[in-house]
Coordinates of C-alpha atoms in Angstrom, one line a residue:
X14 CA 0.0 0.0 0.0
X15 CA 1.3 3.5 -0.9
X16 CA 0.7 6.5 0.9
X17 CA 1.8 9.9 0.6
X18 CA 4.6 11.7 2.9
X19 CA 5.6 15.1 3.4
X20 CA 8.8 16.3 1.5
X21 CA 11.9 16.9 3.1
X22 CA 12.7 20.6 3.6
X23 CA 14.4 22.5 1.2
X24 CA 17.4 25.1 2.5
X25 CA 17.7 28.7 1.2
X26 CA 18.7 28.1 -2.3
X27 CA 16.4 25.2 -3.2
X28 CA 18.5 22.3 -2.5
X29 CA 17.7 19.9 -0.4
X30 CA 19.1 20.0 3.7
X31 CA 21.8 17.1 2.4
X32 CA 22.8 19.6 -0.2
X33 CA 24.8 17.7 -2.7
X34 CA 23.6 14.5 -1.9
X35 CA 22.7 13.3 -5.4
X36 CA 25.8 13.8 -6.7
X37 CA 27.7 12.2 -4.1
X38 CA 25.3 9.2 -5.1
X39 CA 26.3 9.3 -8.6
X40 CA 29.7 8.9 -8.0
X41 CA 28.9 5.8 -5.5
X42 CA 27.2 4.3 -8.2
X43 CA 29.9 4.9 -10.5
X44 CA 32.4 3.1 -8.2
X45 CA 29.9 0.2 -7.7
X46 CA 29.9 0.0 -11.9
X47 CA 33.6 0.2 -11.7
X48 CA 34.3 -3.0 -9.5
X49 CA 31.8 -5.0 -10.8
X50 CA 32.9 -4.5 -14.0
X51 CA 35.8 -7.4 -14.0
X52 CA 33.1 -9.7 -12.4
X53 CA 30.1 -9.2 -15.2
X54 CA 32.8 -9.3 -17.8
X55 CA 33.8 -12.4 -16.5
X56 CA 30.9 -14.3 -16.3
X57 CA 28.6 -12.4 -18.9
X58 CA 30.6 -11.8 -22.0
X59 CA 33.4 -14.2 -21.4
X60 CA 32.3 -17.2 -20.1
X61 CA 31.9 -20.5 -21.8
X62 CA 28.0 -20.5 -23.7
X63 CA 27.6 -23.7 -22.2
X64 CA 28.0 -22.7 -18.6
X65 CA 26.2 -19.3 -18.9
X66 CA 23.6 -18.2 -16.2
X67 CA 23.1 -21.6 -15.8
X68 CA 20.7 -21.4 -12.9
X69 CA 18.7 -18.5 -14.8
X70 CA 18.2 -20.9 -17.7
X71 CA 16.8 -23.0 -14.9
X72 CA 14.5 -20.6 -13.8
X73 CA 13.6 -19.3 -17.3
X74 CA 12.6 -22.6 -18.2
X75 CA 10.5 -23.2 -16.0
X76 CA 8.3 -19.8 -16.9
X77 CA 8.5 -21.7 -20.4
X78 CA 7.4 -25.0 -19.4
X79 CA 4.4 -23.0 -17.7
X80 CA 3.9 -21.5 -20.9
X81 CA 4.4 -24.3 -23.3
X82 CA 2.1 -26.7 -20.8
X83 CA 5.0 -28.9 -20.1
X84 CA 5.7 -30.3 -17.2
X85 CA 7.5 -28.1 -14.8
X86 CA 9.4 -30.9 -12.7
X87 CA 10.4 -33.5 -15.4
X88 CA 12.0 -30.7 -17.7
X89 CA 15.7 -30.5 -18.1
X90 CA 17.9 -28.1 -19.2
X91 CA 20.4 -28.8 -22.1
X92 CA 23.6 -30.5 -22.1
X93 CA 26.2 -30.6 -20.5
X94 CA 24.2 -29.6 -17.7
X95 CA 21.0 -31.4 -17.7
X96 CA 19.4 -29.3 -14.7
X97 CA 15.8 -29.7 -13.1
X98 CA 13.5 -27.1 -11.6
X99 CA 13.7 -27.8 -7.8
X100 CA 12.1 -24.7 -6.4
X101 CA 8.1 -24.2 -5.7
X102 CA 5.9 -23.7 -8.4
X103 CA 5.4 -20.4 -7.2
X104 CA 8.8 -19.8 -8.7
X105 CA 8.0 -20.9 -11.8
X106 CA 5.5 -18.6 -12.5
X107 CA 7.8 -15.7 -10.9
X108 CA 9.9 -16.7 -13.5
X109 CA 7.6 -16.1 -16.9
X110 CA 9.0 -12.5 -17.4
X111 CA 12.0 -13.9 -17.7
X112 CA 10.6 -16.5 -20.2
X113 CA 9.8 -13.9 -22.5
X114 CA 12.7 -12.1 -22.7
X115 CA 15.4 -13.2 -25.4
X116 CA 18.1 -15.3 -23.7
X117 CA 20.7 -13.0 -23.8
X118 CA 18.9 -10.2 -22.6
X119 CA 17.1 -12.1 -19.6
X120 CA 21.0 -12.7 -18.6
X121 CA 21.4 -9.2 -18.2
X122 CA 18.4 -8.1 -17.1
X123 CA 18.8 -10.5 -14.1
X124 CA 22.2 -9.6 -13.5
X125 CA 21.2 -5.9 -12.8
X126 CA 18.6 -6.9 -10.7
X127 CA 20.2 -8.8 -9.0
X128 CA 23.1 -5.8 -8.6
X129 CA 20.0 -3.6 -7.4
X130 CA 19.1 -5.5 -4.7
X131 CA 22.7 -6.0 -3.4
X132 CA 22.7 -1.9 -3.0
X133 CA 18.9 -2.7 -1.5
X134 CA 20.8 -5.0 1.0
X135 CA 24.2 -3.0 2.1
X136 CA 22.1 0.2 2.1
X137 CA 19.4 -1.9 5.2
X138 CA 22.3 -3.7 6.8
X139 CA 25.2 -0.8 7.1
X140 CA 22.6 2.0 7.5
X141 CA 24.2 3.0 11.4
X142 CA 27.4 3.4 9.3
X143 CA 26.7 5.3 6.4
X144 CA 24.6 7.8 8.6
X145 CA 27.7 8.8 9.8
X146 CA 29.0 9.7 6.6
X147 CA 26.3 12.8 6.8
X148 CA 26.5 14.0 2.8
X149 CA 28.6 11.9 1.9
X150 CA 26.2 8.7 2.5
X151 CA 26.2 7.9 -1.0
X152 CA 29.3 8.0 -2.0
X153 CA 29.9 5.8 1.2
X154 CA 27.3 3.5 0.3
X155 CA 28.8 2.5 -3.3
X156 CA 32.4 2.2 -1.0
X157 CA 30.5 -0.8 0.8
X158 CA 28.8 -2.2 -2.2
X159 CA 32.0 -2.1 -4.3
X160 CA 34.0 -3.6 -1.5
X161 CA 30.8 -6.4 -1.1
X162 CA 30.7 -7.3 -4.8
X163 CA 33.9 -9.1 -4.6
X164 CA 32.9 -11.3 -2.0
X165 CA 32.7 -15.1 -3.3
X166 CA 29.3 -15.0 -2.8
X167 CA 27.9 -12.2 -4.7
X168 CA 30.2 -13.6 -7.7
X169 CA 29.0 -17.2 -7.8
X170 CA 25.4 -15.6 -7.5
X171 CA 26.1 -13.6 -10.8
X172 CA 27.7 -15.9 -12.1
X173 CA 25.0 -18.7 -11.9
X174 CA 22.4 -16.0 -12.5
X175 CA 21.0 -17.2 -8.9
X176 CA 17.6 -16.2 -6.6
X177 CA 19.6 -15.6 -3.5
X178 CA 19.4 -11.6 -3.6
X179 CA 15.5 -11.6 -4.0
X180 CA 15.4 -14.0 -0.5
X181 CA 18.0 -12.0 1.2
X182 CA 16.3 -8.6 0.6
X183 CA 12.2 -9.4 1.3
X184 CA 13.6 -10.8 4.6
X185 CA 15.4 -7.8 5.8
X186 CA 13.1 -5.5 4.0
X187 CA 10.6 -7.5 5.7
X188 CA 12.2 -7.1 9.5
X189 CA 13.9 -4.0 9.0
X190 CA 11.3 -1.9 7.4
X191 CA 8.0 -4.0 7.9
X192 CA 6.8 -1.4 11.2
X193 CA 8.1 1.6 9.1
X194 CA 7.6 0.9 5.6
X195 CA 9.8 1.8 2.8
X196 CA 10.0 5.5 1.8
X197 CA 10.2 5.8 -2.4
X198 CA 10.3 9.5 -3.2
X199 CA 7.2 11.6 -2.0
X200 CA 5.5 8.3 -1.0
X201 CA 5.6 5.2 1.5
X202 CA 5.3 1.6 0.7
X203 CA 3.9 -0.3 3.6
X204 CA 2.5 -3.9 4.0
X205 CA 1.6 -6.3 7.0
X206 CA 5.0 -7.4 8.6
X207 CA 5.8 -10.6 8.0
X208 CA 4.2 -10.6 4.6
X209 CA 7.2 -10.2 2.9
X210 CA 8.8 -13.5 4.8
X211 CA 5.7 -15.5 3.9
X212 CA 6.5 -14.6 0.4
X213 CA 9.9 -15.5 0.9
X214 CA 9.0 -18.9 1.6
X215 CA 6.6 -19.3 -0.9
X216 CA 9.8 -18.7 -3.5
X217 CA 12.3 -21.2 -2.0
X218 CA 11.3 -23.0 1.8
X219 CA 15.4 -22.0 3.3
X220 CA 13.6 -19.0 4.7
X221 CA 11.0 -20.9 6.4
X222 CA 13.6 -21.1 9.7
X223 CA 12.0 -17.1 10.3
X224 CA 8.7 -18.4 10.6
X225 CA 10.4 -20.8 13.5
X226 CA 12.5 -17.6 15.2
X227 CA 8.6 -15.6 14.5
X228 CA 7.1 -18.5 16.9
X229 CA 10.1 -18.7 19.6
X230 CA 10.0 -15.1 19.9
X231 CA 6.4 -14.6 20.2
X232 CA 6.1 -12.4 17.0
X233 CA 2.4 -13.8 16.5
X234 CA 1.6 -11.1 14.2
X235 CA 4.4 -11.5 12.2
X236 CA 3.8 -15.5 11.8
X237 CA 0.0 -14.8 11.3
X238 CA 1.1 -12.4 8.4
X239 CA 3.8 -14.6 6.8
X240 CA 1.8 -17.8 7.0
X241 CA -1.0 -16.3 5.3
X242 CA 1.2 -14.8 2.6
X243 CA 2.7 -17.9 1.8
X244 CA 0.1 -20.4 2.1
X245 CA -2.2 -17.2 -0.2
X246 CA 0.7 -17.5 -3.1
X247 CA 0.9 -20.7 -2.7
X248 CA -3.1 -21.8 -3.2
X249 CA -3.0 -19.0 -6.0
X250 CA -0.4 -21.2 -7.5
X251 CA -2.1 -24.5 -7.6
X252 CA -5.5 -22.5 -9.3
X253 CA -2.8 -21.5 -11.7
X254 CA -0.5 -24.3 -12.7
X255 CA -2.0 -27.4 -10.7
X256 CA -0.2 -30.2 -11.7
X257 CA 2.9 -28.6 -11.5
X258 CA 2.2 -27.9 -7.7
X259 CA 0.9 -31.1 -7.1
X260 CA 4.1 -32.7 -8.3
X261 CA 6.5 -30.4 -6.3
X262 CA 4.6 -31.1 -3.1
X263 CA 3.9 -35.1 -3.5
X264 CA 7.4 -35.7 -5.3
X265 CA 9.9 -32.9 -6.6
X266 CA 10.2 -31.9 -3.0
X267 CA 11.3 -35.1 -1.2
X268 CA 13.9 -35.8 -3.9
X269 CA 17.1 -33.8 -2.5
X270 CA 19.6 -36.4 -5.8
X271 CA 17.3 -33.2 -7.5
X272 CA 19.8 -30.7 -6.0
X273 CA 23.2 -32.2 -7.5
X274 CA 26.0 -34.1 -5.7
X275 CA 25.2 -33.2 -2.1
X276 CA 28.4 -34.0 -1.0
X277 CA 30.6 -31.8 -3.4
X278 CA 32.9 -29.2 -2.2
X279 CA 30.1 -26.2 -3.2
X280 CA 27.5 -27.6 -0.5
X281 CA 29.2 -25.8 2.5
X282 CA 25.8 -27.0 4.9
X283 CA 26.8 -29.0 7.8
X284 CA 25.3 -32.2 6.2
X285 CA 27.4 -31.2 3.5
X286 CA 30.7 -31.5 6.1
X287 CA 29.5 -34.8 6.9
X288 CA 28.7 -36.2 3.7
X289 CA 32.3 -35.7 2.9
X290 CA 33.4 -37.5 6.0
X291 CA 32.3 -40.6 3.9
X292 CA 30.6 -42.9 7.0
X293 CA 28.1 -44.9 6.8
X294 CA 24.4 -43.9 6.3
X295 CA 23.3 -44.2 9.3
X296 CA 26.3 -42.4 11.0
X297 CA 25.9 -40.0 8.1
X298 CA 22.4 -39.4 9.6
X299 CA 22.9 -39.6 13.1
X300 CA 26.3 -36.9 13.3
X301 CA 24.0 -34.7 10.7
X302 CA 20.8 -34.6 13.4
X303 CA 22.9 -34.2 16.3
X304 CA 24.9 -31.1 14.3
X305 CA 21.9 -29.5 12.8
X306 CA 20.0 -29.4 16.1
X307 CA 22.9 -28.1 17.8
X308 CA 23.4 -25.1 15.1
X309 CA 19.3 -24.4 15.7
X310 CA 19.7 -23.9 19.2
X311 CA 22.8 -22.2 19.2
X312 CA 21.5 -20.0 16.0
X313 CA 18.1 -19.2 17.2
X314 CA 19.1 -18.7 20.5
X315 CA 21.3 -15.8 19.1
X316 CA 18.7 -14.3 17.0
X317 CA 16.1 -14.3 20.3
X318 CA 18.9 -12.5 22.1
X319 CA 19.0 -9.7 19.2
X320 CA 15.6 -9.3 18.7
X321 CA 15.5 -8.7 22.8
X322 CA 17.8 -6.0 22.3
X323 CA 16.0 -4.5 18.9
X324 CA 19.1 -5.4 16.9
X325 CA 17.0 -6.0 13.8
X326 CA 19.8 -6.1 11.6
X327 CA 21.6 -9.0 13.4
X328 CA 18.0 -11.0 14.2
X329 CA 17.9 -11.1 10.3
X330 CA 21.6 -12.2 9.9
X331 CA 21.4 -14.3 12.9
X332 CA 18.2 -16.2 11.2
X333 CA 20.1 -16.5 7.4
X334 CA 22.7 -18.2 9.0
X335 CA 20.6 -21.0 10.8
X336 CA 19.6 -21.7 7.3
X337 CA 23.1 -21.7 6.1
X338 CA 23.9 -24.4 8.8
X339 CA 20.9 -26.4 9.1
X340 CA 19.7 -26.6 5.4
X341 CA 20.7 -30.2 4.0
X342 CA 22.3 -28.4 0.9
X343 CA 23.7 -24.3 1.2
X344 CA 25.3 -23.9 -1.9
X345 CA 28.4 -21.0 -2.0
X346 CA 26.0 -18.6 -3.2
X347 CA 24.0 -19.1 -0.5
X348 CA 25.9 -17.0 1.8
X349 CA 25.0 -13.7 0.6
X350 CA 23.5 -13.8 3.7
X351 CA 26.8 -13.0 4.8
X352 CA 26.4 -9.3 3.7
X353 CA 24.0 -9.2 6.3
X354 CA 26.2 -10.8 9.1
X355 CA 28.8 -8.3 7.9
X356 CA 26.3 -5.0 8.3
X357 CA 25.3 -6.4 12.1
X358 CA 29.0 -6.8 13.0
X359 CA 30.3 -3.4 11.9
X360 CA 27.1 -1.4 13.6
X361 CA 27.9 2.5 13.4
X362 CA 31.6 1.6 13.5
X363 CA 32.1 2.9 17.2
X364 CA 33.4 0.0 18.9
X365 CA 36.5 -1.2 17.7
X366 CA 36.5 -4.7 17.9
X367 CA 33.5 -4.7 15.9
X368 CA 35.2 -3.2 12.5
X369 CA 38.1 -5.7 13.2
X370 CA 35.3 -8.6 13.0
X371 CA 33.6 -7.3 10.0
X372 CA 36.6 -6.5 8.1
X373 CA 38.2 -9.6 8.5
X374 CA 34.6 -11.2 7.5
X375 CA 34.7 -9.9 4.6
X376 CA 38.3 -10.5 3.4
X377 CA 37.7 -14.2 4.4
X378 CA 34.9 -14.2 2.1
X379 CA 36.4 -12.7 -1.0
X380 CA 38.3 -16.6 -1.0
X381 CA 36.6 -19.3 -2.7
X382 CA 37.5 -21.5 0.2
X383 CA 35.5 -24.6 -1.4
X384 CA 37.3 -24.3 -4.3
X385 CA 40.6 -24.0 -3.1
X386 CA 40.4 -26.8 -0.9
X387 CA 38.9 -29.2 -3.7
X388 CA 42.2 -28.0 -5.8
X389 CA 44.4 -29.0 -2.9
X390 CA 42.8 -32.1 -2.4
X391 CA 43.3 -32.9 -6.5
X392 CA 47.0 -32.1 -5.6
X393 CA 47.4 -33.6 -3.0
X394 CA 50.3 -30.7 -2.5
X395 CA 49.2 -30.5 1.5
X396 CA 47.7 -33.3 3.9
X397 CA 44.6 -33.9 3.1
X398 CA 43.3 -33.2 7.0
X399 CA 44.6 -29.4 5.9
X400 CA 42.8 -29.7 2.5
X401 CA 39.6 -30.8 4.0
X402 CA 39.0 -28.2 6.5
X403 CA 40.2 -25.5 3.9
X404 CA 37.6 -27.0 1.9
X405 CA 34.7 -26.7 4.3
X406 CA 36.3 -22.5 4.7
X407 CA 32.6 -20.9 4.0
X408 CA 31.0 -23.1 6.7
X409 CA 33.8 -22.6 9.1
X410 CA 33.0 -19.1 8.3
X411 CA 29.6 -18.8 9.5
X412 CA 30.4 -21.4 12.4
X413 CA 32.5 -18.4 13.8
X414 CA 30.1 -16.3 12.5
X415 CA 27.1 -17.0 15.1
X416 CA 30.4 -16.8 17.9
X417 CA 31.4 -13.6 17.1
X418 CA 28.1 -12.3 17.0
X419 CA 27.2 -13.6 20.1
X420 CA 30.3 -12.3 22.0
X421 CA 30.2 -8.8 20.2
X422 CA 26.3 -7.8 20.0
X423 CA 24.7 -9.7 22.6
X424 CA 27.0 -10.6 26.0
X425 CA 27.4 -7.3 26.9
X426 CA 24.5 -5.6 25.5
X427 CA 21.5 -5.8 28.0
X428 CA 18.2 -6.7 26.4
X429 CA 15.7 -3.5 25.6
X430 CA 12.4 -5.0 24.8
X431 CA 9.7 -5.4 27.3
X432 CA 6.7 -6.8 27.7
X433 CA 3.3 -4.8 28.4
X434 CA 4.1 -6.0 32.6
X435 CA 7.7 -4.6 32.4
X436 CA 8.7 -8.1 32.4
X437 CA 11.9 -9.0 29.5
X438 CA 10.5 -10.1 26.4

């Protein structure tokens, strides 16, 4: 819903009280253009045809298949890769836009979305720090997104022309601005918090672990609002494409062989670790339970303690990285949420300790970790102890993650929301 707001105050001359302000944006932008540029030139006009947005093609065909009245769930993308559609039908017809775009064109057109929303992202999760930069907040906020773009992440998610941006920001959108709404010009976007979530989950299920943190936390509205959001898309989808939906929820869904080699170096999930320890099945399956439930305590416990002390910021990135950890397959570009982690860490950049964290968060994750330690395993130039826990670097990563957060935003921060008795919520 849109409403109308009152425009800021102009100063003596005409120009706005953050006089300057739009250029100072420009020139962000500009440096944001400038660093991606080696990345989309890379994967966009250099790379193999063969291995180009090959997610996107997923998702494009898909839209197609919804078109062409094919099934949605059987269809494969062409060799080499051979890919199915593994995502909720919902998806699917998300993805009909794309379906009508030429090929080449859809690559690029998702590729600056996908851009967009990273700048949506940095400008939620680092907003205490680029308030500080006063006029200068745009040129700061291009500094962040330039610096984030080179994270392994935000590469392997252009480079597989991948959904993760779209979850990332309707979560934070959703948490961040849900009580607020989103100010766009002269006007105010608002909708029911939690919505956004629901929607989420409707796309891809990972997000569903808010809906958990929603019911520990006693945010009944906010489950109430996402539920119905994604069950609504969700019964809008069958009346749309039935047998699709029937076959995602009855089948597609329960087949994880669907994802790819679970246990390959690019699942960076703790039932990815285990899989690559090699026991059996049922010690596969034991170690995995007893890990996962140990990252959702530990994880959800952290994101109760933010949300008790209105850190929304760090309750989203606290929440993204119980799906990192508990999910049975978190693919590299699944930790975009770390841009998030990395925005909760830094805070207004006061406390000193806190820059030290983020910074070294993000240099760790401009490494391909995965990658490197598959090399060095194919070399066998190190033991392959070393080359195994290089290899599992990203899940390492937010292992230390939910830590560090702990230590730096919650044990000596004293929790700030109350109930309606005065009683700690």
């Amino acid at each position: 819903m849109l409403t109308q707001g009152t425009a800021e105050p102009a100063g003596p001359t005409g120009v706005r009280s953050r006089g300057g302000a739009g250029l100072w944006r420009a020139l962000g932008v500009l440096v944001v253009l400038a660093a991606v540029a080696p990345i989309v030139h890379r994967y966009l006009v250099a790379y193999p045809d063969d291995q180009w947005q090959v997610d996107l093609e997923v998702y494009r065909e898909a839209g197609r298949s919804l078109l062409l009245g094919r099934p949605v769930y059987l269809f494969e993308t062409e060799v080499p890769q051979l890919l199915p559609f593994t995502y909720p039908t919902f998806s699917a017809v998300l993805s009909i836009p794309l379906a009508l775009m030429p090929w080449t064109v859809a690559g690029w057109v998702w590729t600056g979305f996908q851009l967009l929303l990273l700048y949506v992202v940095v400008g939620l999760a680092f907003r205490p720090l680029l308030d500080r930069a006063g006029r200068w907040t745009g040129l700061a906020h291009g500094l962040v997104v330039a610096a984030c773009v080179w994270i392994s992440p935000v590469g392997e998610n252009i480079r597989f022309g991948q959904v993760n941006a779209v979850l990332v920001t309707l979560c934070l959108l959703d948490l961040v601005k849900g009580s607020d709404g989103l100010r766009i010009g002269r006007f105010t976007l608002r909708w029911p918090r939690g919505a956004l979530v629901g929607i989420a989950v409707a796309i891809k299920l990972t997000p569903g672990v808010f809906l958990v943190h929603f019911a520990i936390t006693k945010q009944w509205r906010e489950l109430r609002n996402a539920v119905l959001a994604a069950v609504g898309v969700t019964v809008a989808t069958f009346a749309i494409a039935p047998e699709g939906s029937l076959e995602f929820w009855t089948s597609a869904l329960l087949n994880s062989d669907r994802l790819g080699p679970n246990a390959g170096s690019s699942n960076q999930s703790l039932r990815g670790f285990v899989l690559r320890l090699y026991l059996s099945d049922g010690a596969t399956t034991a170690l995995w339970g007893v890990l996962a439930l140990a990252a959702a305590v530990a994880g959800f416990a952290l994101a109760r303690a933010l949300f008790r002390r209105g850190n929304l910021v760090g309750e989203v990135a606290a929440c993204g990285l119980v799906a990192l950890l508990v999910s049975p397959v978190s693919w590299l570009h699944h930790y975009l949420w770390g841009v998030v982690v990395l925005g909760a860490l830094v805070g207004d950049a006061r406390v000193r300790a806190r820059v030290v964290a983020a910074v070294a968060g993000l240099l760790l994750l401009w490494i391909a970790w995965p990658w490197w330690g598959a090399n060095l395993l194919a070399e066998r130039s190190v033991p392959t102890a070393v080359a195994r826990f290089v290899q599992n670097g990203d899940l390492w990563w937010a292992c230390a993650a939910v830590v560090v957060l702990w230590r730096l935003l919650v044990r000596h921060t004293p929790p700030s929301i109350t109930g309606s008795d005065g009683s700690v919520a």
